[in-house]
Short mmCIF file of C-alpha atoms (C1' of nucleotides) in Angstrom, two decimals:
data_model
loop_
_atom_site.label_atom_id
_atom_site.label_comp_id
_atom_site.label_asym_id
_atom_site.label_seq_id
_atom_site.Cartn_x
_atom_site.Cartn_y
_atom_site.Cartn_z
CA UNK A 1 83.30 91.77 45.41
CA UNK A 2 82.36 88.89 42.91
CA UNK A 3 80.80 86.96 45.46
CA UNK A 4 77.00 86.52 45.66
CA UNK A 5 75.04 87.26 49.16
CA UNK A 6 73.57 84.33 49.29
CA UNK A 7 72.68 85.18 53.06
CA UNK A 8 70.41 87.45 52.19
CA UNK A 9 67.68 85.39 50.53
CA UNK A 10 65.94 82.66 51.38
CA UNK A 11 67.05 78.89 50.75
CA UNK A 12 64.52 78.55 47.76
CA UNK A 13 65.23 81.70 45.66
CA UNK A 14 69.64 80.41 46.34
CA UNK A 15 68.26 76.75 44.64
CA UNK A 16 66.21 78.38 42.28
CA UNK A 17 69.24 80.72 40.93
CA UNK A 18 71.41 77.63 41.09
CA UNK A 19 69.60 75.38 38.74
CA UNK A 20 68.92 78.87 36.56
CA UNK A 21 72.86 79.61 36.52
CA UNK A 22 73.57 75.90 35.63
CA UNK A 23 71.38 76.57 32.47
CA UNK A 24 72.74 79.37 32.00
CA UNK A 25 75.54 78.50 29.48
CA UNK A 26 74.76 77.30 26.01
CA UNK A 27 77.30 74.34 25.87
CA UNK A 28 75.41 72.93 29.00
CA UNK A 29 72.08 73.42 27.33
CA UNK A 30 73.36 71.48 24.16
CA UNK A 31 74.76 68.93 26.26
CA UNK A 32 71.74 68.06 28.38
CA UNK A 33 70.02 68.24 25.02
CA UNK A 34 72.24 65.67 23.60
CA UNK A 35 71.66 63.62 26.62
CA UNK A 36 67.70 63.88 25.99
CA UNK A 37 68.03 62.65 22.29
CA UNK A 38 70.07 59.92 22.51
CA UNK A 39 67.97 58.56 24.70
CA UNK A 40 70.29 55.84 26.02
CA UNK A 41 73.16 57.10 28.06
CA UNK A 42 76.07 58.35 26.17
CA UNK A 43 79.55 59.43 26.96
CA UNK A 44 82.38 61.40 25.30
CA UNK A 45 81.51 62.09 22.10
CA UNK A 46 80.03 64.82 23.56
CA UNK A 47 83.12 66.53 22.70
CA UNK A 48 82.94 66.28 19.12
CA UNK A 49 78.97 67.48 19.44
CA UNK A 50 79.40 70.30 20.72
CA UNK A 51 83.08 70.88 19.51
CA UNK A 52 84.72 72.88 22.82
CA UNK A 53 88.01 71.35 23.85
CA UNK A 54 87.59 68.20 25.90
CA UNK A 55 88.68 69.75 29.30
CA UNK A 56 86.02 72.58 28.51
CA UNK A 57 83.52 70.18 28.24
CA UNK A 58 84.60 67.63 31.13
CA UNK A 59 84.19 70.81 33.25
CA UNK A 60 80.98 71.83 32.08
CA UNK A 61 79.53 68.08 32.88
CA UNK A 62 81.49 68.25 35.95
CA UNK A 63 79.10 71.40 36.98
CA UNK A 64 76.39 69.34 35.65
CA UNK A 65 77.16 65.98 37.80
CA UNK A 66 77.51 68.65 40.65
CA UNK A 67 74.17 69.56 40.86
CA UNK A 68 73.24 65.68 40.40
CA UNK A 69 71.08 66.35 37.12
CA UNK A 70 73.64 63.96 35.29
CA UNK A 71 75.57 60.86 35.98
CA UNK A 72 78.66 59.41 35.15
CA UNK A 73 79.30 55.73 34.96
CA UNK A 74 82.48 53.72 33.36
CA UNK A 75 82.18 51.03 31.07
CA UNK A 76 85.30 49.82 29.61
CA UNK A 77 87.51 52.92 29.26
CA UNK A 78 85.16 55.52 28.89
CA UNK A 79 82.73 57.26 31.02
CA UNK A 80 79.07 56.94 30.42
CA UNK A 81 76.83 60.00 31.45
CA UNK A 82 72.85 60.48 30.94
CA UNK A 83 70.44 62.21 33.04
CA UNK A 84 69.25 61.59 36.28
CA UNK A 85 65.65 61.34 35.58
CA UNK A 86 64.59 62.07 39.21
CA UNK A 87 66.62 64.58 39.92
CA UNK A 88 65.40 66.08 36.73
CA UNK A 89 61.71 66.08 37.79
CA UNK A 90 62.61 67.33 41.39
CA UNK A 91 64.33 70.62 39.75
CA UNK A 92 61.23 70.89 37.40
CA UNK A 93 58.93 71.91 39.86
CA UNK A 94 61.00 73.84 41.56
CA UNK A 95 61.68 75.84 38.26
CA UNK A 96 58.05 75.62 37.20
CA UNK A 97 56.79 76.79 40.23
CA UNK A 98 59.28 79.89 39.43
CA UNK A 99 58.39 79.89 35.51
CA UNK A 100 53.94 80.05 36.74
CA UNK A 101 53.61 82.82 38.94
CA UNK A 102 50.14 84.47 38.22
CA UNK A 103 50.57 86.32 35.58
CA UNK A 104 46.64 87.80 35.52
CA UNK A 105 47.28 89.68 38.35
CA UNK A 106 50.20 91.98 36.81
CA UNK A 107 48.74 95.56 35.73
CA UNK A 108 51.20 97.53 34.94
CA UNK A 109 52.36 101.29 35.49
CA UNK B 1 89.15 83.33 28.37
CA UNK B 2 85.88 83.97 30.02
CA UNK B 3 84.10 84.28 26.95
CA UNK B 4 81.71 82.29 26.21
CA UNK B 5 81.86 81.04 22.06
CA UNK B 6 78.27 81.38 21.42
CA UNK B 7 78.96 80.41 17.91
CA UNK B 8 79.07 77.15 18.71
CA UNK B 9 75.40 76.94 19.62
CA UNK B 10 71.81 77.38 17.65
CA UNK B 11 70.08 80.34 18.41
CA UNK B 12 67.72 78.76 20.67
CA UNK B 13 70.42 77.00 22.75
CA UNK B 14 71.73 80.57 23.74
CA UNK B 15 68.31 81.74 24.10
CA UNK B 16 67.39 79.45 26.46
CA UNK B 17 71.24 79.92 28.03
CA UNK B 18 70.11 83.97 28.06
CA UNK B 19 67.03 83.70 29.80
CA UNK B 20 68.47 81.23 32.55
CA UNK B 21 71.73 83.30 33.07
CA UNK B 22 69.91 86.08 34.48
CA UNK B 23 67.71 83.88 36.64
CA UNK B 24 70.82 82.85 37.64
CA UNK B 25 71.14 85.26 40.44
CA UNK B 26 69.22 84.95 43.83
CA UNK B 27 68.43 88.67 44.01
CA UNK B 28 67.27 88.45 40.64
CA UNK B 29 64.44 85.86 41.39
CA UNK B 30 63.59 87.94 45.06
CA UNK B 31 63.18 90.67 42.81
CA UNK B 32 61.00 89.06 40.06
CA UNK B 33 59.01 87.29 43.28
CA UNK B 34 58.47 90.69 44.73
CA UNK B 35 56.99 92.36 41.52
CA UNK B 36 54.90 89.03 41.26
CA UNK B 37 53.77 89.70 44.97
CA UNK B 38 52.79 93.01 44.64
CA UNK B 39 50.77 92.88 41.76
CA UNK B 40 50.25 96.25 40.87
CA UNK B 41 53.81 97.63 39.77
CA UNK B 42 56.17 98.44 42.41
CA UNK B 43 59.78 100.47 42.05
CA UNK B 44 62.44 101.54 44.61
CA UNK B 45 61.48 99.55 48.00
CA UNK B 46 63.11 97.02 46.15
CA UNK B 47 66.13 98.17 47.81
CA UNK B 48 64.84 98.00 51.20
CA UNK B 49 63.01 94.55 50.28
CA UNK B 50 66.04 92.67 49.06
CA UNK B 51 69.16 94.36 51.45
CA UNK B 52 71.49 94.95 48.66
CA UNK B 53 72.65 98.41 48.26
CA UNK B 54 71.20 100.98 45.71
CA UNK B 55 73.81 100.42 42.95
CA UNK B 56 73.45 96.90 43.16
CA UNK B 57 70.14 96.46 42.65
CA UNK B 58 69.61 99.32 40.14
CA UNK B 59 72.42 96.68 37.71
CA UNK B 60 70.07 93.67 38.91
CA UNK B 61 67.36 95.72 37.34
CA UNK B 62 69.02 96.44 34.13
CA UNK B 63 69.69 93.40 33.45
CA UNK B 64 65.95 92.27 33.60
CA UNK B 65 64.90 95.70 31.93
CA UNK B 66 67.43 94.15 29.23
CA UNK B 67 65.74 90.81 28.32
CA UNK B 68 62.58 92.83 28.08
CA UNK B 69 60.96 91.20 31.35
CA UNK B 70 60.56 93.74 33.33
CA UNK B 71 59.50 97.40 32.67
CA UNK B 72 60.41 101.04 34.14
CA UNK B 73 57.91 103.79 34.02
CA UNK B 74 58.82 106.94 35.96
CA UNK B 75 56.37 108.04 38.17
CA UNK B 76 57.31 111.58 39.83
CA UNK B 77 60.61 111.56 40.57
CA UNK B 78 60.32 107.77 41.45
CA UNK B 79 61.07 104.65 39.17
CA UNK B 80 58.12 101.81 38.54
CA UNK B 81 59.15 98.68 37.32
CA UNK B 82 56.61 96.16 36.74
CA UNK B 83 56.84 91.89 34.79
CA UNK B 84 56.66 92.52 31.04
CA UNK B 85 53.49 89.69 31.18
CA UNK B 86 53.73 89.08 27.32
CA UNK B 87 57.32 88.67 27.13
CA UNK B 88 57.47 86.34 30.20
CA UNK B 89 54.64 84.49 28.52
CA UNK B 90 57.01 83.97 25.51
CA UNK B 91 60.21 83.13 28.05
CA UNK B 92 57.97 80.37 29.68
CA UNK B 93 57.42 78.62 26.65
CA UNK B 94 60.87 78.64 25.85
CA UNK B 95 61.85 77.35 28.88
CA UNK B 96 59.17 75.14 29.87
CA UNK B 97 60.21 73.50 26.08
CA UNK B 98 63.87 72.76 27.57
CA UNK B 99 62.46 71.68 30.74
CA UNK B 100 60.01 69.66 29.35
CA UNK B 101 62.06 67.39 27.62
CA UNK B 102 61.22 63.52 27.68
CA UNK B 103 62.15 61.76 30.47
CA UNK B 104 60.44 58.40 29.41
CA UNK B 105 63.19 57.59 27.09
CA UNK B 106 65.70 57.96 29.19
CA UNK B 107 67.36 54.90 29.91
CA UNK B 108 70.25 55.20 32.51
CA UNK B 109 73.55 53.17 32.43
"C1'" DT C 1 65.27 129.41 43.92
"C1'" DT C 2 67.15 125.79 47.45
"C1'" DT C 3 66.95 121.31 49.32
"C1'" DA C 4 65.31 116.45 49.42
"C1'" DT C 5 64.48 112.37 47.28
"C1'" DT C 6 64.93 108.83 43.79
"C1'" DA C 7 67.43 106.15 40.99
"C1'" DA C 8 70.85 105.79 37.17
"C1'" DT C 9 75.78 105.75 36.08
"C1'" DC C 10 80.79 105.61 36.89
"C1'" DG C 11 84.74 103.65 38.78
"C1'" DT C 12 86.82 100.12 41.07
"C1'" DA C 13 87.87 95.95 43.96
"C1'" DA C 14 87.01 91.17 44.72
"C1'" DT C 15 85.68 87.06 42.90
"C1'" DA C 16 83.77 83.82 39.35
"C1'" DT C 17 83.53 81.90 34.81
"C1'" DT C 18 85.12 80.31 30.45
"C1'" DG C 19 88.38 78.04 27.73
"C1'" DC C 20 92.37 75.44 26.71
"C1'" DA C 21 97.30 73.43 26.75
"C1'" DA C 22 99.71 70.39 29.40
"C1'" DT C 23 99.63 66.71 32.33
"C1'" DG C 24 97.99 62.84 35.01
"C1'" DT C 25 95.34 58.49 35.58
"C1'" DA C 26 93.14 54.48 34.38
"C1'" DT C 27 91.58 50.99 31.32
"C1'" DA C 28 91.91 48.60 26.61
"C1'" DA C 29 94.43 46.81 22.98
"C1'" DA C 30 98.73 45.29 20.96
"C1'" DT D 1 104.85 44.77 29.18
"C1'" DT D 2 104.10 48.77 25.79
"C1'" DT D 3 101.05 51.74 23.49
"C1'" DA D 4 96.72 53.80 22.62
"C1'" DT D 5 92.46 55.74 24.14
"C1'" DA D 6 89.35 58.27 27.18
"C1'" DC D 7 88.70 61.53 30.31
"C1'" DA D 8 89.80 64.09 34.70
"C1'" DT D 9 92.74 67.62 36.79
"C1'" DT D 10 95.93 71.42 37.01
"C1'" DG D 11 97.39 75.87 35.93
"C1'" DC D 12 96.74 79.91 33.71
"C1'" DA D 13 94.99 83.88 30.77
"C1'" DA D 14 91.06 86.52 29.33
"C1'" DT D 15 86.80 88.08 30.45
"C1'" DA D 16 82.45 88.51 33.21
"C1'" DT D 17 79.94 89.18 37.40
"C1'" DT D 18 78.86 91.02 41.83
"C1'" DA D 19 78.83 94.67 44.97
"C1'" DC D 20 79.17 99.26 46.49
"C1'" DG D 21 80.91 104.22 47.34
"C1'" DA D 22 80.77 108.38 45.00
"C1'" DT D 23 78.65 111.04 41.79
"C1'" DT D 24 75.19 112.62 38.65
"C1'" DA D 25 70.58 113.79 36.78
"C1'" DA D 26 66.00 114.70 37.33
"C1'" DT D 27 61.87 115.60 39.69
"C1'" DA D 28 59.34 117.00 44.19
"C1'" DA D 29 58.86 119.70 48.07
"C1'" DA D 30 60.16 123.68 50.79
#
DNA sequence: TTTATTAATCGTAATATTGCAATGTATAAA
DNA sequence: TTTATACATTGCAATATTACGATTAATAAA
């Protein structure tokens, strides 16, 4: 089938497993990273950073801009992206709350 | 090509990429919640607790068993899977790194 | 033994993801 | 204007993921 049951859970564990799966590619990891360290917004070098094709990459910050945790924004000819810092913080403790279950309780088989 | 050139990337950037992949999957989290919920290990009511058939949730469970954060133990002729507490300890610190990243500098276009 | 029960594995269909060449679009520079 | 530059979009091939029926293996119960 291919396609997730998304029905089936409830509408935290879907958002959870949706900012998980956007993580879950390295070239969007090293992107956002990129994003972090040049700490002003930054655009299309991004391409020669992480050194995928330059419709690879447009479609990785496409899935990025998708789930709001980056923005685009022209200047000139090119197109500017950098994190959305609130967005950011909203999908932190959502993941956090994920990352700190209790762990004290766990005793294992 | 639907492979992903993990070359390209340090180790920790496909780390971090690893770890969130298979969060990346709502069943995945229900079934990491669930083991968190019942804190004493718990096996096959999984099935019944998450509505995905018996197959399906058996590969969910690899997958986990895989990255080490979960563990099987057979108990009579039933399986008990239980969080790996020292290797989710070490995920969390990788992830709470990426996560963490500062949001101070960021300076938006 | 024989029969249930539990859960892994196999095989397969449907769908999604990754990556890139080619192309399109829009602005900048000449 | 014409040409260059920057990036999105399209289309496609290769591969991965999701899901499950059927089967298998192994233990428990009868």
């Amino acid at each position: 089938m291919g396609l997730t049951k998304t029905e089936k859970f409830t509408a935290l564990q879907n958002e959870i497993a949706q900012f998980a799966k956007v993580f879950g590619h390295p070239a969007r990891v090293a992107i956002l990273e990129h994003l972090f360290k040049i700490n002003s917004c930054v655009c299309g070098d991004l391409v020669n950073e992480i050194g995928l094709a330059q419709p690879t990459i447009s479609q990785h910050l496409k899935e990025l801009t998708h789930l709001d945790l980056i923005q685009g924004e022209i200047t000139g000819n090119s197109l500017c992206y950098c994190i959305n810092a609130q967005k950011w913080s909203k999908m932190k403790t959502v993941m956090q709350q994920f990352l700190n279950q209790d762990l004290t309780a766990i005793n294992c088989c």
